[in-house]
Coordinates of C-alpha atoms in Angstrom, one line a residue:
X1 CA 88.8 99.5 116.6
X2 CA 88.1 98.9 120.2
X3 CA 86.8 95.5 120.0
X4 CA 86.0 92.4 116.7
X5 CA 82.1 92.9 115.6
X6 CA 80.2 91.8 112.5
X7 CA 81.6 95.0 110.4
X8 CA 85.5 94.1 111.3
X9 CA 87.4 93.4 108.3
X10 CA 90.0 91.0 107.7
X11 CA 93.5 90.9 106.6
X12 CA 95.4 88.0 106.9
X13 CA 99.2 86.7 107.0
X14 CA 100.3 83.4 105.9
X15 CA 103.6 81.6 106.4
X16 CA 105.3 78.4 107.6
X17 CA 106.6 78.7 110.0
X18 CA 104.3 81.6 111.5
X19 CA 106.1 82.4 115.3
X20 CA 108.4 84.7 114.1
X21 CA 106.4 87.1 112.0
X22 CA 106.0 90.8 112.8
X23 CA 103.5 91.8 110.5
X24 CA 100.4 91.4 112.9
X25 CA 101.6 93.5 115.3
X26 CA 102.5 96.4 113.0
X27 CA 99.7 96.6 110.7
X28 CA 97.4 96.2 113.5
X29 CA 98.7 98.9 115.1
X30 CA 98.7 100.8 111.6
X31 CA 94.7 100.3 111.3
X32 CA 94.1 101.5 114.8
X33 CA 96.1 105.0 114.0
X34 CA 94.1 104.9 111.2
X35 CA 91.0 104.9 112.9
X36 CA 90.2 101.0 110.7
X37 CA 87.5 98.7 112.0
X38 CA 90.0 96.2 110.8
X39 CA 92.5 93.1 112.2
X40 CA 95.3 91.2 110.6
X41 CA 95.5 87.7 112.2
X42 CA 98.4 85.1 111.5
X43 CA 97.8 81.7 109.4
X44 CA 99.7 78.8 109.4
X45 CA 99.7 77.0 106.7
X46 CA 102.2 74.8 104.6
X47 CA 103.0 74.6 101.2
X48 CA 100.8 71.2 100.3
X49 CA 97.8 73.2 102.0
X50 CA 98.3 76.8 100.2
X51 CA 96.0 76.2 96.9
X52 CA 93.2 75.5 99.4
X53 CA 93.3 77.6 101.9
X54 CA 93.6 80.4 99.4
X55 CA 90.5 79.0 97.2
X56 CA 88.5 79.4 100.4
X57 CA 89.9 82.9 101.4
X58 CA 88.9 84.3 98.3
X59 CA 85.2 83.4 99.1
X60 CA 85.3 85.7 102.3
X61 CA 83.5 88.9 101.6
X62 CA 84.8 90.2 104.5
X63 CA 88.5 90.0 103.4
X64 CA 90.8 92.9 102.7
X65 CA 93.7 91.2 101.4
X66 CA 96.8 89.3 102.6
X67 CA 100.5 89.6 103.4
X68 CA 102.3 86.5 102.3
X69 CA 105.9 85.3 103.7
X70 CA 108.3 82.4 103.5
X71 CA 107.9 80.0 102.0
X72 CA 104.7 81.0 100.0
X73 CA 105.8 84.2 98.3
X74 CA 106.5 82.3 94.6
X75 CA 103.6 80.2 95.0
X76 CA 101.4 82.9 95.1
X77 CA 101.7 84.4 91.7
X78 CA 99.7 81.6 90.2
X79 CA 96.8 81.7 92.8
X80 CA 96.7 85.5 92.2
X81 CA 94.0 86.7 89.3
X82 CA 96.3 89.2 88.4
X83 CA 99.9 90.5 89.8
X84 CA 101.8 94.0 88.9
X85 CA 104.2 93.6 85.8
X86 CA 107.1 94.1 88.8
X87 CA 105.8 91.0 90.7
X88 CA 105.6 88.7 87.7
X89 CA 109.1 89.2 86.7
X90 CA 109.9 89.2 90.0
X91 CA 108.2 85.9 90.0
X92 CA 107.2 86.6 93.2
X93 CA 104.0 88.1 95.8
X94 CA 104.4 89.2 99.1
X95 CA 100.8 91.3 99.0
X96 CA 97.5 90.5 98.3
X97 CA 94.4 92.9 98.2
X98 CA 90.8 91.1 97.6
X99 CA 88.7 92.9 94.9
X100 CA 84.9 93.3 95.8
X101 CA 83.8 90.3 93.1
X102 CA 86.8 88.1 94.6
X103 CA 89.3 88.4 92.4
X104 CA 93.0 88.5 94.2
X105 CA 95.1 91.6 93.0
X106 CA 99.3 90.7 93.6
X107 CA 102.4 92.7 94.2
X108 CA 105.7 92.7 95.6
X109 CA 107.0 95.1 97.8
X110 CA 110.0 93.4 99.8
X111 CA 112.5 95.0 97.3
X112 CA 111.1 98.4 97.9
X113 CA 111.0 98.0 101.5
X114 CA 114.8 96.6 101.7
X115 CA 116.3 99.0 99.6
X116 CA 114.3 102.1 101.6
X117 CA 115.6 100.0 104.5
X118 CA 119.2 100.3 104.1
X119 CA 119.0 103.8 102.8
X120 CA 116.9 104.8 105.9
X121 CA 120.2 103.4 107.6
X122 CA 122.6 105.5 106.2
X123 CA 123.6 102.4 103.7
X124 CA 123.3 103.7 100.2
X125 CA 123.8 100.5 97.6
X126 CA 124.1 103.0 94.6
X127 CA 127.6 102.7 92.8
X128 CA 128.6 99.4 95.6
X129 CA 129.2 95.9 94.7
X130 CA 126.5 93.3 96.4
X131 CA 126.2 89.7 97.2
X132 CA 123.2 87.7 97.5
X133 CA 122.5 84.7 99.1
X134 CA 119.1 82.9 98.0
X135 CA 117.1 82.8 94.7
X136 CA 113.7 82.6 96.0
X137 CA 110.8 84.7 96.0
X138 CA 112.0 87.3 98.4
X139 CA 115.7 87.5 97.2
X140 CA 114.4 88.2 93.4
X141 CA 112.4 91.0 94.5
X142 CA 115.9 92.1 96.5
X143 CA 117.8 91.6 93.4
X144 CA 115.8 93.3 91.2
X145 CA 115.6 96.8 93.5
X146 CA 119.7 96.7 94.4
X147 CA 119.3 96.7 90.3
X148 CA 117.2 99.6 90.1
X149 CA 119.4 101.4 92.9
X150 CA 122.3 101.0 90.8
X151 CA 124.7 98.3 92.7
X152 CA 127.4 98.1 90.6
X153 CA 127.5 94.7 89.8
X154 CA 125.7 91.6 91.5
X155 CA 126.7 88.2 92.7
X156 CA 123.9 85.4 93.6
X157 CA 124.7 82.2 95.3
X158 CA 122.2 79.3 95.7
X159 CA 121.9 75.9 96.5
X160 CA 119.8 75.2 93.2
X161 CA 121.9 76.7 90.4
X162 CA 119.2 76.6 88.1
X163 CA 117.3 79.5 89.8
X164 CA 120.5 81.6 89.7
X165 CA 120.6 81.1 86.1
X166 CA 116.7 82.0 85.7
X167 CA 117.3 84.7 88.0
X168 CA 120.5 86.4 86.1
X169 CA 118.4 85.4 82.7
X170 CA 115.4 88.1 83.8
X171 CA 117.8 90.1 86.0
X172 CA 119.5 90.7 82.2
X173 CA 116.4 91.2 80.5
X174 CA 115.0 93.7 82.5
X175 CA 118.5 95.7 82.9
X176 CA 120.1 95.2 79.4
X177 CA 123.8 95.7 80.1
X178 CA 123.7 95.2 84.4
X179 CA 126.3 93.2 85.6
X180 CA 125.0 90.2 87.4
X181 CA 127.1 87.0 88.3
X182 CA 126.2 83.6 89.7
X183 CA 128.2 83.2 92.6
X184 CA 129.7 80.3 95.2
X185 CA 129.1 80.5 99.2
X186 CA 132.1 83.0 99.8
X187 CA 131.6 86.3 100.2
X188 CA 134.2 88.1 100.0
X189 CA 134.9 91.0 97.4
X190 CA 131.5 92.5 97.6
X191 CA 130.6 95.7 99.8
X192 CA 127.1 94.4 100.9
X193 CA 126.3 91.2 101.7
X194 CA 122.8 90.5 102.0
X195 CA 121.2 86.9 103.4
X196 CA 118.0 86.8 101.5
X197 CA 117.1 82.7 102.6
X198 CA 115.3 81.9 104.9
X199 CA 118.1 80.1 106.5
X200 CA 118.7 81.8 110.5
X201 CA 114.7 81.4 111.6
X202 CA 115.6 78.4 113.2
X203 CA 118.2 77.4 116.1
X204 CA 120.2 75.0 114.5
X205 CA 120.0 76.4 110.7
X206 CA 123.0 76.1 109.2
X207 CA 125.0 79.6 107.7
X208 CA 123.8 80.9 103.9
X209 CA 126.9 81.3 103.2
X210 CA 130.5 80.9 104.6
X211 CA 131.1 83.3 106.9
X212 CA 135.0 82.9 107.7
X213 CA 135.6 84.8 104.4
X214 CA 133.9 88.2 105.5
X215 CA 135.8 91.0 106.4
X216 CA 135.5 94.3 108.3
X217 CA 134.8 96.5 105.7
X218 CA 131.8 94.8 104.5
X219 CA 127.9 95.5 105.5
X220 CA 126.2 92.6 106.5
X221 CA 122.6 92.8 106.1
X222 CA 119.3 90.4 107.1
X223 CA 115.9 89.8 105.8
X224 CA 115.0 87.8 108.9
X225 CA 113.3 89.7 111.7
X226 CA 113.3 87.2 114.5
X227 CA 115.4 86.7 115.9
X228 CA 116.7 89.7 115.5
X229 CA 120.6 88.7 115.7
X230 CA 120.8 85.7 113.8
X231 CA 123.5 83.4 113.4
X232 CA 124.8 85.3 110.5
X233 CA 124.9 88.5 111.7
X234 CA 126.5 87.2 114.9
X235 CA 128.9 86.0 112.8
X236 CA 129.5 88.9 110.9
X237 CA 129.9 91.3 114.6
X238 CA 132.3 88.8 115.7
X239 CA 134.7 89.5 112.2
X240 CA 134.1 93.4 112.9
X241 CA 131.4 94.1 109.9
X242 CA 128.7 96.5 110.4
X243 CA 125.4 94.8 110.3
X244 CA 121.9 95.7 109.2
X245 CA 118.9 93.7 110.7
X246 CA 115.6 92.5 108.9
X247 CA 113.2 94.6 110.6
X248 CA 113.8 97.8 108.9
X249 CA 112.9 96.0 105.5
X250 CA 109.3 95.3 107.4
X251 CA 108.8 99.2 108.6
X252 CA 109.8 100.5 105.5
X253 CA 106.8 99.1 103.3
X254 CA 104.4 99.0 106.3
X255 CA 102.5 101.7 104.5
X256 CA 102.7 100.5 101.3
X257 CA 101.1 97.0 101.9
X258 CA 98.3 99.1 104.1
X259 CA 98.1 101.3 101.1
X260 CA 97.7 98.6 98.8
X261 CA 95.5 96.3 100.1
X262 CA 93.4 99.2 101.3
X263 CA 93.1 99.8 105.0
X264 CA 91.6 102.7 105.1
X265 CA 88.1 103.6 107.2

């Protein structure tokens, strides 16, 4: 695509806050190696407004699909027509493709894309113990691949205990037997330690969890792209633990949501 005409598609992402999201940039440069008269632009919209702006994004006949991010991802199963069997006991949709008559198709591919992530790393989960901060929509679909990659046992910690329990509840039903544990702020005693809130996008966030207790021989790993040091993982070089950034989690399913929501010529 050299330049936006009548025959450009649309893809779009939405999110609140919307500064610090990636996604454009990559995907656009994906449909351009692709040779796709397409363009992924950036929406900012909040929670209150989601229902709404989705309603009239569905009408557009010109829309491929969309990527969704914090804090929308849980939301969005019930605005999507249908969603994979993955994403709905995820309870969670971070990818959107628009059918021809309108109807919006949802699936979940952050789990796939952090797992691939560490892996591509070096960082293989299978056989390690794993702790989890956050029970939202992008830390079930983490939970439920360090499942599937055979962590040997899990520990979530969240603010709400409530969605630990519903979490560990499905975690259990989909992995009869899998050892999954509902967990404080500390840390320690787990090999990986993943941040999956979105706690660390802004300045004066505070820590997902408490970060005195880590220890040198853990792996300290991000969701967050930008910044791309955050205050965790600071925290976590300072007390000598290797870290893993958010942005591989990103790269790794770059294809997959193209694939998915069809950018193709």
């Amino acid at each position: 695509m050299t330049e936006i005409t009548g025959h450009t598609r649309v893809w779009a992402i939405l999110a609140d806050p919307i500064h610090h999201v990636k996604t454009p940039q990559a995907l656009n440069a994906l449909m351009r190696k692709r040779g796709v008269d397409g363009v992924l632009i950036p929406i900012h919209v909040g929670a209150d407004d989601l229902s709404g702006l989705v309603s009239g994004l569905r009408t557009m006949r010109n829309l491929g699909g969309l990527i969704v991010t914090v804090p929308h991802k849980t939301a969005m199963v019930a605005l999507c027509d249908e969603v994979s069997p993955a994403a709905r006991a995820i309870g969670a949709v971070n990818t959107v493709r628009r059918e021809a008559d309108g109807r919006l198709v949802g699936e979940m591919l952050d789990g796939a894309g952090f797992v691939a992530g560490l892996r591509q790393a070096g960082i293989e989960p299978k056989g390690r113990s794993a702790y989890l901060a956050g029970a939202g929509g992008a830390a079930n679909a983490i939970a439920f691949a360090l499942a599937e990659a055979g962590v040997s046992r899990l520990t979530v910690a969240n603010r709400t205990r409530s969605k630990c329990e519903d979490l560990a509840q499905r975690l259990a039903e989909a992995y009869p037997g899998f050892a999954v544990e509902i967990g404080s702020p500390d840390p320690s005693g787990h090999e990986i330690v993943v941040n999956a809130t979105s706690l660390g996008l802004r300045e004066n966030d505070p820590l997902p969890l408490d970060a005195d207790r880590l220890t040198p021989d853990q792996i300290v790993a991000e969701i967050i792209m930008q910044p791309e040091t955050t205050a965790l993982l600071a925290a976590a070089k300072e007390r000598g633990c290797r870290t893993h950034p958010g942005g591989p989690m990103l790269a790794c399913q770059l294809e997959l949501m193209a694939d998915f929501t069809e950018m193709r010529p």
